[in-house]
C-alpha positions as YAML, in Angstrom:
chain: A
units: angstrom
residues:
- id: 1
  name: UNK
  ca: [-8.09, 113.52, -9.29]
- id: 2
  name: UNK
  ca: [-9.61, 110.42, -10.86]
- id: 3
  name: UNK
  ca: [-12.62, 111.10, -13.08]
- id: 4
  name: UNK
  ca: [-15.52, 108.76, -13.70]
- id: 5
  name: UNK
  ca: [-17.67, 109.72, -16.67]
- id: 6
  name: UNK
  ca: [-21.26, 108.64, -15.96]
- id: 7
  name: UNK
  ca: [-23.32, 108.27, -19.14]
- id: 8
  name: UNK
  ca: [-27.09, 107.92, -18.85]
- id: 9
  name: UNK
  ca: [-29.20, 106.67, -21.78]
- id: 10
  name: UNK
  ca: [-32.89, 106.64, -20.77]
- id: 11
  name: UNK
  ca: [-34.18, 104.61, -23.70]
- id: 12
  name: UNK
  ca: [-35.70, 101.19, -24.30]
- id: 13
  name: UNK
  ca: [-34.46, 100.58, -27.85]
- id: 14
  name: UNK
  ca: [-35.70, 103.81, -29.49]
- id: 15
  name: UNK
  ca: [-38.36, 104.72, -26.90]
- id: 16
  name: UNK
  ca: [-37.53, 107.52, -24.48]
- id: 17
  name: UNK
  ca: [-38.34, 106.88, -20.80]
- id: 18
  name: UNK
  ca: [-40.49, 103.82, -21.46]
- id: 19
  name: UNK
  ca: [-40.00, 100.42, -19.79]
- id: 20
  name: UNK
  ca: [-36.35, 99.93, -18.93]
- id: 21
  name: UNK
  ca: [-35.76, 103.43, -20.31]
- id: 22
  name: UNK
  ca: [-37.00, 104.65, -16.94]
- id: 23
  name: UNK
  ca: [-34.19, 102.90, -15.10]
- id: 24
  name: UNK
  ca: [-31.17, 105.18, -15.59]
- id: 25
  name: UNK
  ca: [-32.80, 108.27, -14.13]
- id: 26
  name: UNK
  ca: [-34.28, 106.28, -11.23]
- id: 27
  name: UNK
  ca: [-30.78, 105.07, -10.37]
- id: 28
  name: UNK
  ca: [-29.52, 108.64, -10.58]
- id: 29
  name: UNK
  ca: [-32.29, 109.75, -8.20]
- id: 30
  name: UNK
  ca: [-31.29, 106.92, -5.86]
- id: 31
  name: UNK
  ca: [-27.68, 108.08, -5.57]
- id: 32
  name: UNK
  ca: [-25.67, 106.59, -8.45]
- id: 33
  name: UNK
  ca: [-23.43, 109.67, -8.69]
- id: 34
  name: UNK
  ca: [-22.82, 109.70, -4.95]
- id: 35
  name: UNK
  ca: [-21.93, 106.00, -4.97]
- id: 36
  name: UNK
  ca: [-19.30, 106.59, -7.66]
- id: 37
  name: UNK
  ca: [-17.92, 109.61, -5.82]
- id: 38
  name: UNK
  ca: [-17.67, 107.82, -2.49]
- id: 39
  name: UNK
  ca: [-13.98, 106.95, -2.86]
- id: 40
  name: UNK
  ca: [-12.85, 110.40, -3.92]
- id: 41
  name: UNK
  ca: [-13.37, 110.32, -7.67]
- id: 42
  name: UNK
  ca: [-14.76, 113.30, -9.52]
- id: 43
  name: UNK
  ca: [-17.96, 112.23, -11.27]
- id: 44
  name: UNK
  ca: [-19.22, 114.01, -14.38]
- id: 45
  name: UNK
  ca: [-22.68, 113.18, -15.70]
- id: 46
  name: UNK
  ca: [-23.74, 113.19, -19.33]
- id: 47
  name: UNK
  ca: [-27.29, 112.50, -20.48]
- id: 48
  name: UNK
  ca: [-27.36, 110.96, -23.97]
- id: 49
  name: UNK
  ca: [-30.47, 111.56, -26.05]
- id: 50
  name: UNK
  ca: [-31.45, 111.98, -29.67]
- id: 51
  name: UNK
  ca: [-31.69, 115.59, -30.80]
- id: 52
  name: UNK
  ca: [-34.72, 114.68, -32.88]
- id: 53
  name: UNK
  ca: [-36.98, 111.78, -31.97]
- id: 54
  name: UNK
  ca: [-39.05, 110.59, -34.92]
- id: 55
  name: UNK
  ca: [-40.14, 107.34, -33.30]
- id: 56
  name: UNK
  ca: [-43.88, 108.07, -33.41]
- id: 57
  name: UNK
  ca: [-43.89, 109.47, -36.93]
- id: 58
  name: UNK
  ca: [-45.06, 107.35, -39.84]
- id: 59
  name: UNK
  ca: [-42.21, 105.48, -41.44]
- id: 60
  name: UNK
  ca: [-39.79, 106.09, -38.57]
- id: 61
  name: UNK
  ca: [-37.61, 103.17, -37.55]
- id: 62
  name: UNK
  ca: [-37.09, 102.35, -33.89]
- id: 63
  name: UNK
  ca: [-34.10, 100.24, -34.93]
- id: 64
  name: UNK
  ca: [-32.56, 103.22, -36.70]
- id: 65
  name: UNK
  ca: [-33.00, 105.32, -33.55]
- id: 66
  name: UNK
  ca: [-31.29, 102.61, -31.50]
- id: 67
  name: UNK
  ca: [-28.31, 102.50, -33.84]
- id: 68
  name: UNK
  ca: [-28.06, 106.30, -33.71]
- id: 69
  name: UNK
  ca: [-27.93, 106.07, -29.92]
- id: 70
  name: UNK
  ca: [-25.20, 103.43, -30.14]
- id: 71
  name: UNK
  ca: [-23.20, 105.93, -32.18]
- id: 72
  name: UNK
  ca: [-23.76, 108.69, -29.60]
- id: 73
  name: UNK
  ca: [-22.63, 106.38, -26.79]
- id: 74
  name: UNK
  ca: [-19.52, 105.46, -28.77]
- id: 75
  name: UNK
  ca: [-18.60, 109.13, -29.24]
- id: 76
  name: UNK
  ca: [-19.12, 109.88, -25.56]
- id: 77
  name: UNK
  ca: [-17.02, 106.92, -24.45]
- id: 78
  name: UNK
  ca: [-14.28, 107.93, -26.88]
- id: 79
  name: UNK
  ca: [-14.22, 111.44, -25.39]
- id: 80
  name: UNK
  ca: [-14.10, 110.02, -21.89]
- id: 81
  name: UNK
  ca: [-11.09, 107.85, -22.74]
- id: 82
  name: UNK
  ca: [-9.35, 110.80, -24.39]
- id: 83
  name: UNK
  ca: [-9.95, 112.82, -21.21]
- id: 84
  name: UNK
  ca: [-8.53, 110.06, -19.02]
- id: 85
  name: UNK
  ca: [-11.91, 109.26, -17.46]
- id: 86
  name: UNK
  ca: [-13.38, 105.85, -16.69]
- id: 87
  name: UNK
  ca: [-16.73, 105.33, -18.49]
- id: 88
  name: UNK
  ca: [-19.75, 103.99, -16.61]
- id: 89
  name: UNK
  ca: [-22.99, 103.56, -18.57]
- id: 90
  name: UNK
  ca: [-26.48, 103.51, -17.07]
- id: 91
  name: UNK
  ca: [-28.72, 102.44, -19.90]
- id: 92
  name: UNK
  ca: [-32.16, 101.12, -20.51]
- id: 93
  name: UNK
  ca: [-31.40, 98.75, -23.35]
- id: 94
  name: UNK
  ca: [-28.42, 96.43, -23.50]
- id: 95
  name: UNK
  ca: [-27.94, 97.47, -27.12]
- id: 96
  name: UNK
  ca: [-26.14, 100.63, -26.09]
- id: 97
  name: UNK
  ca: [-23.29, 98.58, -24.66]
- id: 98
  name: UNK
  ca: [-22.16, 98.13, -28.26]
- id: 99
  name: UNK
  ca: [-21.30, 101.81, -28.25]
- id: 100
  name: UNK
  ca: [-19.08, 101.31, -25.23]
- id: 101
  name: UNK
  ca: [-17.06, 98.60, -26.98]
- id: 102
  name: UNK
  ca: [-16.71, 100.85, -30.02]
- id: 103
  name: UNK
  ca: [-15.68, 103.89, -28.03]
- id: 104
  name: UNK
  ca: [-13.05, 102.15, -25.94]
- id: 105
  name: UNK
  ca: [-10.91, 101.59, -29.02]
- id: 106
  name: UNK
  ca: [-9.15, 98.55, -27.54]
- id: 107
  name: UNK
  ca: [-6.78, 96.69, -29.83]
- id: 108
  name: UNK
  ca: [-8.32, 93.38, -28.76]
- id: 109
  name: UNK
  ca: [-11.48, 94.04, -26.74]
- id: 110
  name: UNK
  ca: [-12.88, 91.39, -24.46]
- id: 111
  name: UNK
  ca: [-16.50, 91.38, -23.37]
- id: 112
  name: UNK
  ca: [-17.93, 89.98, -20.13]
- id: 113
  name: UNK
  ca: [-21.71, 89.99, -20.52]
- id: 114
  name: UNK
  ca: [-23.83, 89.21, -17.44]
- id: 115
  name: UNK
  ca: [-27.43, 88.53, -18.42]
- id: 116
  name: UNK
  ca: [-30.10, 85.99, -17.63]
- id: 117
  name: UNK
  ca: [-30.81, 85.95, -21.39]
- id: 118
  name: UNK
  ca: [-28.49, 85.13, -24.24]
- id: 119
  name: UNK
  ca: [-29.05, 88.39, -26.16]
- id: 120
  name: UNK
  ca: [-27.90, 86.18, -29.03]
- id: 121
  name: UNK
  ca: [-30.99, 86.19, -31.22]
- id: 122
  name: UNK
  ca: [-30.97, 87.17, -34.86]
- id: 123
  name: UNK
  ca: [-34.00, 88.24, -36.92]
- id: 124
  name: UNK
  ca: [-34.19, 84.61, -38.06]
- id: 125
  name: UNK
  ca: [-34.10, 83.04, -34.59]
- id: 126
  name: UNK
  ca: [-36.15, 85.45, -32.50]
- id: 127
  name: UNK
  ca: [-39.68, 84.60, -31.41]
- id: 128
  name: UNK
  ca: [-40.92, 88.08, -30.52]
- id: 129
  name: UNK
  ca: [-38.69, 90.25, -32.72]
- id: 130
  name: UNK
  ca: [-37.39, 92.25, -29.73]
- id: 131
  name: UNK
  ca: [-34.28, 94.10, -30.89]
- id: 132
  name: UNK
  ca: [-32.84, 94.19, -27.38]
- id: 133
  name: UNK
  ca: [-32.68, 90.39, -27.48]
- id: 134
  name: UNK
  ca: [-30.02, 90.68, -30.20]
- id: 135
  name: UNK
  ca: [-27.11, 92.91, -29.03]
- id: 136
  name: UNK
  ca: [-24.59, 90.15, -28.39]
- id: 137
  name: UNK
  ca: [-25.38, 88.61, -31.76]
- id: 138
  name: UNK
  ca: [-24.96, 92.03, -33.40]
- id: 139
  name: UNK
  ca: [-21.69, 92.62, -31.57]
- id: 140
  name: UNK
  ca: [-20.30, 89.33, -32.86]
- id: 141
  name: UNK
  ca: [-21.40, 89.91, -36.45]
- id: 142
  name: UNK
  ca: [-24.65, 87.93, -36.37]
- id: 143
  name: UNK
  ca: [-27.14, 90.28, -37.97]
- id: 144
  name: UNK
  ca: [-28.30, 93.76, -39.01]
- id: 145
  name: UNK
  ca: [-25.15, 94.11, -41.11]
- id: 146
  name: UNK
  ca: [-26.20, 97.15, -43.13]
- id: 147
  name: UNK
  ca: [-27.08, 99.19, -40.04]
- id: 148
  name: UNK
  ca: [-23.97, 97.84, -38.29]
- id: 149
  name: UNK
  ca: [-21.81, 99.06, -41.15]
- id: 150
  name: UNK
  ca: [-23.59, 102.42, -41.30]
- id: 151
  name: UNK
  ca: [-23.06, 102.90, -37.57]
- id: 152
  name: UNK
  ca: [-19.40, 101.90, -37.82]
- id: 153
  name: UNK
  ca: [-19.84, 99.19, -35.21]
- id: 154
  name: UNK
  ca: [-16.71, 97.15, -34.76]
- id: 155
  name: UNK
  ca: [-17.65, 93.52, -34.27]
- id: 156
  name: UNK
  ca: [-15.65, 91.16, -32.08]
- id: 157
  name: UNK
  ca: [-15.03, 87.41, -32.38]
- id: 158
  name: UNK
  ca: [-17.41, 85.14, -30.53]
- id: 159
  name: UNK
  ca: [-14.37, 83.78, -28.72]
- id: 160
  name: UNK
  ca: [-13.80, 87.25, -27.22]
- id: 161
  name: UNK
  ca: [-17.05, 87.04, -25.23]
- id: 162
  name: UNK
  ca: [-17.86, 85.53, -21.84]
- id: 163
  name: UNK
  ca: [-21.62, 85.17, -21.38]
- id: 164
  name: UNK
  ca: [-22.25, 84.81, -17.65]
- id: 165
  name: UNK
  ca: [-25.44, 83.71, -15.93]
- id: 166
  name: UNK
  ca: [-27.53, 83.19, -19.06]
- id: 167
  name: UNK
  ca: [-30.11, 80.41, -18.86]
- id: 168
  name: UNK
  ca: [-33.34, 81.74, -20.38]
- id: 169
  name: UNK
  ca: [-33.19, 81.33, -24.17]
- id: 170
  name: UNK
  ca: [-35.47, 81.14, -27.15]
- id: 171
  name: UNK
  ca: [-35.12, 77.61, -28.62]
- id: 172
  name: UNK
  ca: [-33.21, 78.62, -31.75]
- id: 173
  name: UNK
  ca: [-31.18, 81.10, -29.74]
- id: 174
  name: UNK
  ca: [-30.01, 78.30, -27.45]
- id: 175
  name: UNK
  ca: [-28.82, 76.37, -30.49]
- id: 176
  name: UNK
  ca: [-26.93, 79.44, -31.68]
- id: 177
  name: UNK
  ca: [-25.18, 79.85, -28.33]
- id: 178
  name: UNK
  ca: [-24.37, 76.16, -28.03]
- id: 179
  name: UNK
  ca: [-22.82, 76.08, -31.50]
- id: 180
  name: UNK
  ca: [-20.89, 79.32, -31.06]
- id: 181
  name: UNK
  ca: [-17.41, 80.06, -29.70]
- id: 182
  name: UNK
  ca: [-18.88, 82.24, -26.93]
- id: 183
  name: UNK
  ca: [-17.66, 81.17, -23.46]
- id: 184
  name: UNK
  ca: [-21.00, 80.49, -21.78]
- id: 185
  name: UNK
  ca: [-21.21, 80.09, -18.01]
- id: 186
  name: UNK
  ca: [-24.76, 79.25, -16.89]
- id: 187
  name: UNK
  ca: [-25.53, 79.88, -13.20]
- id: 188
  name: UNK
  ca: [-24.43, 76.40, -11.98]
- id: 189
  name: UNK
  ca: [-20.99, 76.96, -13.55]
- id: 190
  name: UNK
  ca: [-20.49, 80.13, -11.50]
- id: 191
  name: UNK
  ca: [-19.42, 78.07, -8.53]
- id: 192
  name: UNK
  ca: [-16.55, 80.10, -7.09]
- id: 193
  name: UNK
  ca: [-15.92, 83.77, -6.43]
- id: 194
  name: UNK
  ca: [-13.57, 84.00, -9.42]
- id: 195
  name: UNK
  ca: [-15.38, 81.71, -11.85]
- id: 196
  name: UNK
  ca: [-16.06, 84.44, -14.41]
- id: 197
  name: UNK
  ca: [-12.63, 86.00, -14.01]
- id: 198
  name: UNK
  ca: [-11.05, 82.62, -14.77]
- id: 199
  name: UNK
  ca: [-13.22, 82.27, -17.86]
- id: 200
  name: UNK
  ca: [-11.76, 85.55, -19.12]
- id: 201
  name: UNK
  ca: [-8.42, 83.78, -19.46]
- id: 202
  name: UNK
  ca: [-9.90, 81.67, -22.27]
- id: 203
  name: UNK
  ca: [-10.79, 84.73, -24.36]
- id: 204
  name: UNK
  ca: [-9.16, 84.56, -27.79]
- id: 205
  name: UNK
  ca: [-7.42, 86.72, -28.81]
- id: 206
  name: UNK
  ca: [-6.21, 87.67, -25.35]
- id: 207
  name: UNK
  ca: [-8.02, 90.83, -24.33]
- id: 208
  name: UNK
  ca: [-6.14, 94.10, -24.04]
- id: 209
  name: UNK
  ca: [-9.06, 95.44, -22.00]
- id: 210
  name: UNK
  ca: [-12.52, 94.33, -20.89]
- id: 211
  name: UNK
  ca: [-15.98, 95.78, -21.18]
- id: 212
  name: UNK
  ca: [-18.06, 94.59, -18.20]
- id: 213
  name: UNK
  ca: [-21.76, 94.50, -19.04]
- id: 214
  name: UNK
  ca: [-24.21, 94.02, -16.17]
- id: 215
  name: UNK
  ca: [-27.80, 93.41, -17.21]
- id: 216
  name: UNK
  ca: [-29.30, 93.45, -13.74]
- id: 217
  name: UNK
  ca: [-31.88, 90.82, -14.65]
- id: 218
  name: UNK
  ca: [-29.07, 88.28, -14.32]
- id: 219
  name: UNK
  ca: [-30.29, 88.25, -10.72]
- id: 220
  name: UNK
  ca: [-32.81, 85.63, -9.67]
- id: 221
  name: UNK
  ca: [-36.28, 87.13, -9.77]
- id: 222
  name: UNK
  ca: [-36.69, 86.20, -6.09]
- id: 223
  name: UNK
  ca: [-33.78, 88.50, -5.26]
- id: 224
  name: UNK
  ca: [-35.04, 91.39, -7.36]
- id: 225
  name: UNK
  ca: [-37.63, 91.75, -10.07]
- id: 226
  name: UNK
  ca: [-35.58, 93.91, -12.40]
- id: 227
  name: UNK
  ca: [-37.85, 93.98, -15.46]
- id: 228
  name: UNK
  ca: [-40.67, 92.08, -17.11]
- id: 229
  name: UNK
  ca: [-38.18, 89.45, -18.32]
- id: 230
  name: UNK
  ca: [-36.86, 88.53, -14.85]
- id: 231
  name: UNK
  ca: [-37.05, 84.80, -14.17]
- id: 232
  name: UNK
  ca: [-36.14, 82.35, -11.40]
- id: 233
  name: UNK
  ca: [-32.87, 80.45, -11.49]
- id: 234
  name: UNK
  ca: [-30.52, 83.43, -11.77]
- id: 235
  name: UNK
  ca: [-27.64, 84.60, -9.61]
- id: 236
  name: UNK
  ca: [-27.98, 85.67, -6.01]
- id: 237
  name: UNK
  ca: [-26.99, 89.19, -5.09]
- id: 238
  name: UNK
  ca: [-23.96, 87.84, -3.23]
- id: 239
  name: UNK
  ca: [-22.87, 85.84, -6.28]
- id: 240
  name: UNK
  ca: [-23.07, 88.87, -8.55]
- id: 241
  name: UNK
  ca: [-21.14, 91.02, -6.08]
- id: 242
  name: UNK
  ca: [-18.37, 88.46, -5.71]
- id: 243
  name: UNK
  ca: [-18.00, 87.96, -9.46]
- id: 244
  name: UNK
  ca: [-17.88, 91.68, -10.17]
- id: 245
  name: UNK
  ca: [-15.38, 92.39, -7.40]
- id: 246
  name: UNK
  ca: [-13.15, 89.56, -8.61]
- id: 247
  name: UNK
  ca: [-13.18, 90.91, -12.15]
- id: 248
  name: UNK
  ca: [-12.48, 94.48, -11.03]
- id: 249
  name: UNK
  ca: [-9.65, 93.35, -8.75]
- id: 250
  name: UNK
  ca: [-7.86, 90.97, -11.09]
- id: 251
  name: UNK
  ca: [-8.65, 91.80, -14.72]
- id: 252
  name: UNK
  ca: [-8.25, 94.87, -16.93]
- id: 253
  name: UNK
  ca: [-11.79, 96.26, -16.84]
- id: 254
  name: UNK
  ca: [-11.97, 99.47, -18.93]
- id: 255
  name: UNK
  ca: [-15.68, 100.30, -18.69]
- id: 256
  name: UNK
  ca: [-18.83, 99.11, -16.93]
- id: 257
  name: UNK
  ca: [-22.53, 99.26, -17.78]
- id: 258
  name: UNK
  ca: [-25.64, 98.68, -15.67]
- id: 259
  name: UNK
  ca: [-28.68, 98.03, -17.83]
- id: 260
  name: UNK
  ca: [-32.28, 96.87, -18.18]
- id: 261
  name: UNK
  ca: [-33.86, 98.16, -14.97]
- id: 262
  name: UNK
  ca: [-37.56, 99.00, -15.07]
- id: 263
  name: UNK
  ca: [-38.54, 100.64, -11.75]
- id: 264
  name: UNK
  ca: [-42.21, 99.78, -12.26]
- id: 265
  name: UNK
  ca: [-41.35, 96.07, -11.92]
- id: 266
  name: UNK
  ca: [-39.32, 96.62, -8.75]
- id: 267
  name: UNK
  ca: [-42.23, 97.15, -6.41]
- id: 268
  name: UNK
  ca: [-40.08, 96.63, -3.30]
- id: 269
  name: UNK
  ca: [-37.35, 98.99, -4.56]
- id: 270
  name: UNK
  ca: [-34.52, 96.46, -4.17]
- id: 271
  name: UNK
  ca: [-32.56, 97.33, -7.29]
- id: 272
  name: UNK
  ca: [-31.26, 100.83, -6.42]
- id: 273
  name: UNK
  ca: [-29.45, 99.50, -3.34]
- id: 274
  name: UNK
  ca: [-27.92, 96.67, -5.38]
- id: 275
  name: UNK
  ca: [-26.86, 99.11, -8.09]
- id: 276
  name: UNK
  ca: [-25.27, 101.50, -5.60]
- id: 277
  name: UNK
  ca: [-23.20, 98.67, -4.12]
- id: 278
  name: UNK
  ca: [-21.99, 97.66, -7.58]
- id: 279
  name: UNK
  ca: [-21.11, 101.25, -8.43]
- id: 280
  name: UNK
  ca: [-19.25, 101.66, -5.14]
- id: 281
  name: UNK
  ca: [-17.15, 98.61, -6.06]
- id: 282
  name: UNK
  ca: [-16.38, 100.18, -9.42]
- id: 283
  name: UNK
  ca: [-15.36, 103.47, -7.79]
- id: 284
  name: UNK
  ca: [-13.14, 101.71, -5.28]
- id: 285
  name: UNK
  ca: [-11.31, 99.86, -8.04]
- id: 286
  name: UNK
  ca: [-10.92, 102.92, -10.27]
- id: 287
  name: UNK
  ca: [-9.57, 105.16, -7.54]
- id: 288
  name: UNK
  ca: [-7.26, 102.47, -6.21]
- id: 289
  name: UNK
  ca: [-5.78, 101.99, -9.67]
- id: 290
  name: UNK
  ca: [-4.56, 105.57, -9.96]
...
């Protein structure tokens, strides 16, 4: 029987069950496991948390806690792959997707990163200093090098990344994206059901397997207010579904993450239904591929 390993990380950066850290367990309550099991897969759930949380102690570093969590995610993904399971991450912060890329152990990983933001800030370009605005920059070698090296994070070339749906940038961050080798598709460029899948073909070096990262705030804020950073001008729900299904059907997706959901912002409770539909698509693809 096909196994899907569901990994839940209820943190916003280093803060447990605050902000978007509340999202993973809300999605579990709303039927994430059942959605993944709907096509006959066996679903095993693992909650990832720090054994000791020093965040509120004097001198403690929230960044250090986040990098420790990245390492825990990496180890869990590695075990899932060794067990023949397909990893699915429900996480608060996007940062923890770095652990998925590490744990997959692909010879030439490719990354498809859906997000309304660039996540391409560095400490020098950021306006607010928010660490979760930096994961794609970190993944491509753009900052925090000492902690990256300590955590054993394997960086990837900018040319191995497709950034889909991003249109809300800090000014210096926009310059960084525009001058990079990242394959950036803003919402107007996602003009066919397979637009993102076709962009994957430009990844260099050619990807041996893909990590599919879905920051749910890639959706237009009129469709769903996912978190405090949701803005107008994003993808429709139908657009996101069609892009994800195309990628799952035609490209070598090895792992999927759903991130950045803060239930307190979703006053009409739209996001759980959207998330379940995405997870059902993942389950259908995984079980069909066996």
